CSV table of C-alpha atoms and ligand atoms in Angstrom, one decimal:
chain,number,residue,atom,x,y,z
A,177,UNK,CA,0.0,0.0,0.0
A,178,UNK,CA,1.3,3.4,-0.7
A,179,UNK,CA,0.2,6.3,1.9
A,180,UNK,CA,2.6,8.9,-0.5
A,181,UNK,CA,1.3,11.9,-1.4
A,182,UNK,CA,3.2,14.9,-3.7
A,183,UNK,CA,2.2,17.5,-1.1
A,184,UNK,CA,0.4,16.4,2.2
A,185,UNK,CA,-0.8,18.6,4.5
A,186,UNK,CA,-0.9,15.9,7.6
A,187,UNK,CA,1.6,13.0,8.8
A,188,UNK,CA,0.1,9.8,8.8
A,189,UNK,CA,-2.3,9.6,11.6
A,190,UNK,CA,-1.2,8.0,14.6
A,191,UNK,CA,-4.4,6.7,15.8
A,192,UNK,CA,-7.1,5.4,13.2
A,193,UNK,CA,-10.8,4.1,15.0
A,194,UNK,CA,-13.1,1.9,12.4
A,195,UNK,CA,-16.4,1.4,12.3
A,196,UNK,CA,-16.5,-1.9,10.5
A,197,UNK,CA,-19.5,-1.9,9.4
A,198,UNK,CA,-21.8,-3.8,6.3
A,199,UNK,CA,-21.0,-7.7,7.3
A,200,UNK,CA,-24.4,-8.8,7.0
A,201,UNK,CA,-25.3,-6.7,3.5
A,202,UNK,CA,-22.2,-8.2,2.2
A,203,UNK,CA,-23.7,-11.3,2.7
A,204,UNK,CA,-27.1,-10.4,1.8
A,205,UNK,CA,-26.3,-9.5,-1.6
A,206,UNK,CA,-24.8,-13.1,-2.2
A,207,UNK,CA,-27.6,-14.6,-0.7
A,208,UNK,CA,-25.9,-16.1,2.0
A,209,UNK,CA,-26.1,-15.9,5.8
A,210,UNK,CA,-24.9,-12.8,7.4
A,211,UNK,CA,-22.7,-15.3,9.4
A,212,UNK,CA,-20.5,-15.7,6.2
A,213,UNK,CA,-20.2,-11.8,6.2
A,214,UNK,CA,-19.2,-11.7,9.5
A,215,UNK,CA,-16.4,-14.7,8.5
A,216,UNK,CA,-15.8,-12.5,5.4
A,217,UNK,CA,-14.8,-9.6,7.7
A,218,UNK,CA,-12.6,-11.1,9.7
A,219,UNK,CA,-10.1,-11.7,7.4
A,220,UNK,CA,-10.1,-8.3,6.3
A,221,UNK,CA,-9.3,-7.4,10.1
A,222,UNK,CA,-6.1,-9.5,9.4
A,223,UNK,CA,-5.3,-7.5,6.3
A,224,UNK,CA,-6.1,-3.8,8.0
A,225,UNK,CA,-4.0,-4.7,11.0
A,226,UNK,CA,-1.1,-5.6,8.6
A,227,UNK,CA,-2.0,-2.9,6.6
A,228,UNK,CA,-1.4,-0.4,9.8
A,229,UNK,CA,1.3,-2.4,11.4
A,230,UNK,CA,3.5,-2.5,8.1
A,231,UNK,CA,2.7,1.7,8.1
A,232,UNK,CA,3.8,2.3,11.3
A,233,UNK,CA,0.6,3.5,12.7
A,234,UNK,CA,1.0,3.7,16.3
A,235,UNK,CA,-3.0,2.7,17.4
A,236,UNK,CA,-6.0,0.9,15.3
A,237,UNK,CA,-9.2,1.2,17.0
A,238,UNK,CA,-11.3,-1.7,16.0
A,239,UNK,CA,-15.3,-1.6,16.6
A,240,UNK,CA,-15.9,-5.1,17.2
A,241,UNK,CA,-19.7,-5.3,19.1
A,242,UNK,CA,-21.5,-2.5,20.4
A,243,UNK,CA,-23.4,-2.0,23.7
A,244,UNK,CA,-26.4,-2.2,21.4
A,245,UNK,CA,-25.5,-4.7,19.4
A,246,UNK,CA,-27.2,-7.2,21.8
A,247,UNK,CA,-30.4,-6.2,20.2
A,248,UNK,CA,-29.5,-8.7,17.4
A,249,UNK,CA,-31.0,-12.1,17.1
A,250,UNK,CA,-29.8,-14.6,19.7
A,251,UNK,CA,-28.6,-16.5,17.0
A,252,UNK,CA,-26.3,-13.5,15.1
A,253,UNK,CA,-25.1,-12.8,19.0
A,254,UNK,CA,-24.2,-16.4,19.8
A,255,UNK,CA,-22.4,-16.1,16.3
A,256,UNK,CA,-20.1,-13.7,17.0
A,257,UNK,CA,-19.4,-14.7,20.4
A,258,UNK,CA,-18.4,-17.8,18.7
A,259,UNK,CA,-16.2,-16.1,16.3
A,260,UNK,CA,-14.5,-13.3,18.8
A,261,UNK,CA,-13.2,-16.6,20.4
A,262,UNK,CA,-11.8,-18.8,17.7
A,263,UNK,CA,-9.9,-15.6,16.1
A,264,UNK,CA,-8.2,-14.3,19.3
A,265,UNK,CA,-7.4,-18.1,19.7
A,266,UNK,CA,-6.1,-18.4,16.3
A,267,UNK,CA,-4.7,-15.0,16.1
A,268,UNK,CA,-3.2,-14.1,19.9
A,269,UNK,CA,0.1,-16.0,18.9
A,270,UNK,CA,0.1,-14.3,15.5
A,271,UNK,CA,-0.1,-10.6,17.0
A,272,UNK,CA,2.7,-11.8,19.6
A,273,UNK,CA,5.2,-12.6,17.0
A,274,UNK,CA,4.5,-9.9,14.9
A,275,UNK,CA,5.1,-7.1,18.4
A,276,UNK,CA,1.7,-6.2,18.4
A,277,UNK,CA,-0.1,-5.0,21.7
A,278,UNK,CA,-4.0,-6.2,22.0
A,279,UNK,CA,-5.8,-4.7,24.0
A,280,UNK,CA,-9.6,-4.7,24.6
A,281,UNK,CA,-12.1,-1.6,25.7
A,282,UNK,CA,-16.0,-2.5,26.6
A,283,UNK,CA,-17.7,-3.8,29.7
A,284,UNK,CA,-16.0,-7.5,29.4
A,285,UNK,CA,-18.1,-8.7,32.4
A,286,UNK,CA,-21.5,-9.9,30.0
A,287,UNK,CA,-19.1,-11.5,27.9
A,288,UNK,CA,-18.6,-15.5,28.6
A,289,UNK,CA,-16.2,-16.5,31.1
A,290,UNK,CA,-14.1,-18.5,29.4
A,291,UNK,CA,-14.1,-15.3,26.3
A,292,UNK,CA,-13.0,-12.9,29.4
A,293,UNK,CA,-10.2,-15.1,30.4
A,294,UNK,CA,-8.5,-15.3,26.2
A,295,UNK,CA,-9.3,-11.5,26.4
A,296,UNK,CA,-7.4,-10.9,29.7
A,297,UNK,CA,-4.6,-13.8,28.4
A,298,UNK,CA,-3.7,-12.0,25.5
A,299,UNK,CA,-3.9,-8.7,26.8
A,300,UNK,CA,-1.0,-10.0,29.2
A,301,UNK,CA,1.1,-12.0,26.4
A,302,UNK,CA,1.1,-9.0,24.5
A,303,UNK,CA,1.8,-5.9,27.2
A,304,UNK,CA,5.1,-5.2,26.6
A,305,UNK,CA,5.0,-5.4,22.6
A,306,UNK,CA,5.7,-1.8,20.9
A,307,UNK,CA,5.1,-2.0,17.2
A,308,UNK,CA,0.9,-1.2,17.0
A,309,UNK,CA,-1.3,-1.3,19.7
A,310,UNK,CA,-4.5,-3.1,18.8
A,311,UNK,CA,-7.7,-2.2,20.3
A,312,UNK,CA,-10.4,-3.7,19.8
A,313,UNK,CA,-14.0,-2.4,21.3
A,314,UNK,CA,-16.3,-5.2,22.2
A,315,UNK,CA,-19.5,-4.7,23.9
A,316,UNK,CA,-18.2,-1.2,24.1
A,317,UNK,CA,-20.5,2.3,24.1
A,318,UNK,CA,-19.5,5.9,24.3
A,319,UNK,CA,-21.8,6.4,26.5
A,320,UNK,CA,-21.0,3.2,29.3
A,321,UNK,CA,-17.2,4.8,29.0
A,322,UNK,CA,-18.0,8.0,30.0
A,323,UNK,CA,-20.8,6.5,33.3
A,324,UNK,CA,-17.1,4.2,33.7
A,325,UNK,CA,-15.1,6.9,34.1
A,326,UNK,CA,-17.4,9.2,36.2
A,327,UNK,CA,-18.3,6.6,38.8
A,328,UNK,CA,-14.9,6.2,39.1
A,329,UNK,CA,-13.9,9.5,39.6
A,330,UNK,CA,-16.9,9.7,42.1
A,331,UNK,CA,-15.5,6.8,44.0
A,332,UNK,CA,-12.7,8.6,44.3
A,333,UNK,CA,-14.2,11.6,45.6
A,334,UNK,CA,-16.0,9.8,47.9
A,335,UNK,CA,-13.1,8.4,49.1
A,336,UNK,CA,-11.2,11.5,49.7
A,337,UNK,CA,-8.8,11.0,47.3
A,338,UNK,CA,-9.9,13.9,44.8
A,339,UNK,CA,-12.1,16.9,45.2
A,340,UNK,CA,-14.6,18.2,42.2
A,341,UNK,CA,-12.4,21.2,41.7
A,342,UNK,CA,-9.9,18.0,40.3
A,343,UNK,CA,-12.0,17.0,37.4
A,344,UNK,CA,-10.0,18.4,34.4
A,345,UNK,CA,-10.5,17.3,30.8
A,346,UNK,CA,-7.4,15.3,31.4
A,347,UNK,CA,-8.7,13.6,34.8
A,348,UNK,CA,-11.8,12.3,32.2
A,349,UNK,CA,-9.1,10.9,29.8
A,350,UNK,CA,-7.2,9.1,32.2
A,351,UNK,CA,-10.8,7.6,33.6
A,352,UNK,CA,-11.5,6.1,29.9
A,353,UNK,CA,-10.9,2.9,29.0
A,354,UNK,CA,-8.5,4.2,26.1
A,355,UNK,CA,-6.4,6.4,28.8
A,356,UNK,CA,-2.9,6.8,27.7
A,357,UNK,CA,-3.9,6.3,23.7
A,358,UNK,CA,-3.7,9.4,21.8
A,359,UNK,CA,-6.8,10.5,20.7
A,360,UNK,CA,-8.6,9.1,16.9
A,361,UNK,CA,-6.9,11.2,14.3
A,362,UNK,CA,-8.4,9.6,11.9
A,363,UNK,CA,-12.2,7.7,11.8
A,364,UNK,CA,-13.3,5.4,8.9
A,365,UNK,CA,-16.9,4.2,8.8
A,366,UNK,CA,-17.6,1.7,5.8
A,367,UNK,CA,-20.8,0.5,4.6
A,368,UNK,CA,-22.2,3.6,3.6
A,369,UNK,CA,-24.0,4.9,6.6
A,370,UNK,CA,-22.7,8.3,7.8
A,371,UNK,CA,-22.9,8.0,12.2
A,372,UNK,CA,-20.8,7.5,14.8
A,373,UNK,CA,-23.2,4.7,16.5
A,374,UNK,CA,-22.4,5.2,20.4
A,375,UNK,CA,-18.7,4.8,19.2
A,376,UNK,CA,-15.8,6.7,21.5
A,377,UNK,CA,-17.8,9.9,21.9
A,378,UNK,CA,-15.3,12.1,23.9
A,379,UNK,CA,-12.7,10.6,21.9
A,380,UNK,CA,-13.8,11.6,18.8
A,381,UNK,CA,-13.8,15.4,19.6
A,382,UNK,CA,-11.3,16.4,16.8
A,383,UNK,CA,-10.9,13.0,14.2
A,384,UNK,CA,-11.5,13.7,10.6
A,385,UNK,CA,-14.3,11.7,9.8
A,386,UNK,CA,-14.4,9.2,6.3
A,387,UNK,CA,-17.3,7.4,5.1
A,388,UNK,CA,-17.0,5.3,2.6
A,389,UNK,CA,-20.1,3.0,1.2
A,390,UNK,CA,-17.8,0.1,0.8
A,391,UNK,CA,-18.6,-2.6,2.7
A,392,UNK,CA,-16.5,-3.7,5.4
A,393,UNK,CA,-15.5,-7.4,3.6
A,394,UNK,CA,-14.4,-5.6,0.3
A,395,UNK,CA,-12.5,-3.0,2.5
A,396,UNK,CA,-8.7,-3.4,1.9
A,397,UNK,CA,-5.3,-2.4,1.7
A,398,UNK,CA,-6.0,0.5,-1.1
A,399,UNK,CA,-9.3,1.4,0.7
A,400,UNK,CA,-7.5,2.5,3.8
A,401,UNK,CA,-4.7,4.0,1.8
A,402,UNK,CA,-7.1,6.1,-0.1
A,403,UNK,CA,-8.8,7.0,3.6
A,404,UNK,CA,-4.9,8.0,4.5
A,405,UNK,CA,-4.6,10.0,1.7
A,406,UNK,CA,-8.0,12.1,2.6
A,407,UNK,CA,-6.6,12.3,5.6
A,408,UNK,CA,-3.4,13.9,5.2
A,409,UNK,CA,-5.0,16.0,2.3
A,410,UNK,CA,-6.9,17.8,5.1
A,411,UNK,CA,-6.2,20.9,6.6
A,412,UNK,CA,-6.7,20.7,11.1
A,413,UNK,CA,-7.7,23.8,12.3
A,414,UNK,CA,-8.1,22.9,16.0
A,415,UNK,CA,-10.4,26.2,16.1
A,416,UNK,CA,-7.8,28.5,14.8
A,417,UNK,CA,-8.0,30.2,11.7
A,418,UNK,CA,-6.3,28.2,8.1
A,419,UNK,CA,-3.7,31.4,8.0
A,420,UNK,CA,-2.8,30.1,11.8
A,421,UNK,CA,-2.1,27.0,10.5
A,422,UNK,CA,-0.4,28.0,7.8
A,423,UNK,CA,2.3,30.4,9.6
A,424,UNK,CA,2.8,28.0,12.7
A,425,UNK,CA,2.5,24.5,14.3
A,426,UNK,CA,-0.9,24.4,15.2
A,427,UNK,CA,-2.0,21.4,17.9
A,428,UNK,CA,-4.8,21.0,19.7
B,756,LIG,C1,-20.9,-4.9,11.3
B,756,LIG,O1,-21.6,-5.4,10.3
B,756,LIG,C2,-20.5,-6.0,12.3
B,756,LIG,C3,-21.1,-5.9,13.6
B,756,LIG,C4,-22.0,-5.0,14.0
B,756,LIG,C5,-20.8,-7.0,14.5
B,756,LIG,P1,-23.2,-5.5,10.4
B,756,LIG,O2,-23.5,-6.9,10.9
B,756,LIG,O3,-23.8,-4.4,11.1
B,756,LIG,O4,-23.6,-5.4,8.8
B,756,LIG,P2,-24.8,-4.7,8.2
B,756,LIG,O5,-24.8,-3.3,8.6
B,756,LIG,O6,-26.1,-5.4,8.7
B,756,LIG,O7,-24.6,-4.8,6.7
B,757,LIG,C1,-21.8,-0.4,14.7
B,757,LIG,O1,-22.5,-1.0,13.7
B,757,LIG,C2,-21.2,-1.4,15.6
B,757,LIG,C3,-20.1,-2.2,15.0
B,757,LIG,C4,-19.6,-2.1,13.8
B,757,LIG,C5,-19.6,-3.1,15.9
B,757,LIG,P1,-24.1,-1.2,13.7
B,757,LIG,O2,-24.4,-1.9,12.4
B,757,LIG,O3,-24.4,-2.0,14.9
B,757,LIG,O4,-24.6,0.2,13.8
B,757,LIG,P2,-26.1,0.8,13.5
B,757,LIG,O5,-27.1,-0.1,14.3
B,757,LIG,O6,-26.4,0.7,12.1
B,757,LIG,O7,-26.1,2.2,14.0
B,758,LIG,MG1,-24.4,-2.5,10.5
């Protein structure tokens, strides 16, 4: 994949956060099962990770299962339960060799026991690797991070250990499940529909947002160069004016 571009505006972005989304259409248009989508877009998880791993990105946010999600069909949820399971236990070994660090975000306790356990293995196997750190969001919602955080912070306060006059923007980040991750830079949505679904709300204060209709099977390699290359394309204003950003280094 080539991320080169004559004249970009932006590095690469150190954090990218998908929505991978369109599994079951992409099966529906075959007339298949949506299970086989959701088989079919697993392998393209193998090819994006590679993808960002081989382009030094430092973080790929993966949106695996919503909080919502459990509104599916028993059978579609038993599914990919199924499947979370038999691809970390394929794939934990594989993201070891290869110095990648998993790591998941999401309220873990409604998963199965034995699912918590792999997640909690690998997560450990993999702590000290420092080539891309994978997360993936399973039974995760931007709106249980943020109640996460905040009874946490109120636990604390309760406790003693912090007062209200304490809770700083940064305090809130270091609650979140993805403390010490840099923020999304960049957020990619496939399957054509333009919303952010309960997915990493605070986070997403400042990502550059790219939708693209593909579904998430036929997403590969060029698709997420091409969302690079919109990326770095665009100009980040942060709130300040384009002339800022064009006479000095502007950051958030
Ligand atoms: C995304 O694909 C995968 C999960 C939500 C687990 P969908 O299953 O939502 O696919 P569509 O949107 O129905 O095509
Ligand atoms: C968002 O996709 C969740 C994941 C990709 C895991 P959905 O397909 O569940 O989102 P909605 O229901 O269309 O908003
Ligand atoms: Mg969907």
């Amino acid at each position: 994949m080539s991320t080169d571009d004559p004249s970009p505006v932006n590095p690469n972005p150190r954090h990218i956060a998908i929505i991978m989304d369109g599994n079951g259409r992409w099966a529906q248009k075959r007339f298949m099962p949506r299970a086989v989508g959701h088989q079919a877009g697993v392998k393209t998880v193998r090819k994006i990770v590679e993808s960002c791993a081989n382009n030094n990105i430092e973080v790929l946010t993966l949106f695996a299962f919503s909080s919502e999600n459990w509104r599916r069909p028993e059978s579609e949820v038993s599914l990919l339960m199924a499947l979370f399971m038999a691809t970390l236990q394929r794939e934990i070994d594989k993201l070891h060799r290869n110095n990648i660090r998993l790591r998941f975000i999401g309220d873990r306790s409604a998963f199965p026991e034995k699912l918590q356990t792999k997640m909690a293995e690998g997560e450990a196997q993999t702590e000290h690797n420092t080539a891309l750190t994978l997360v993936i969001a399973a039974n995760y919602g931007g709106h249980w991070d943020m109640c996460q955080a905040f009874q946490h912070i109120a636990a604390k306060i309760t406790a003693g250990e912090l007062t209200e006059q304490d809770i700083t923007e940064e305090l809130i980040n270091q609650h979140l499940s993805t403390a010490n991750l840099p923020e999304p830079d960049l957020f990619i949505r496939t399957g054509g529909e333009e919303r952010v679904s309960n997915f990493m709300l605070w986070q997403l204060a400042y990502a550059e947002m790219y939708f693209t209709p593909t579904l998430w099977p036929d997403f590969d390699q060029n698709s997420l160069a091409e969302a690079i290359t919109s990326f770095k394309g665009r100009q980040r204003r942060f709130g300040h004016t384009g002339e800022q950003v064009l006479s000095q280094s502007v950051t958030p």
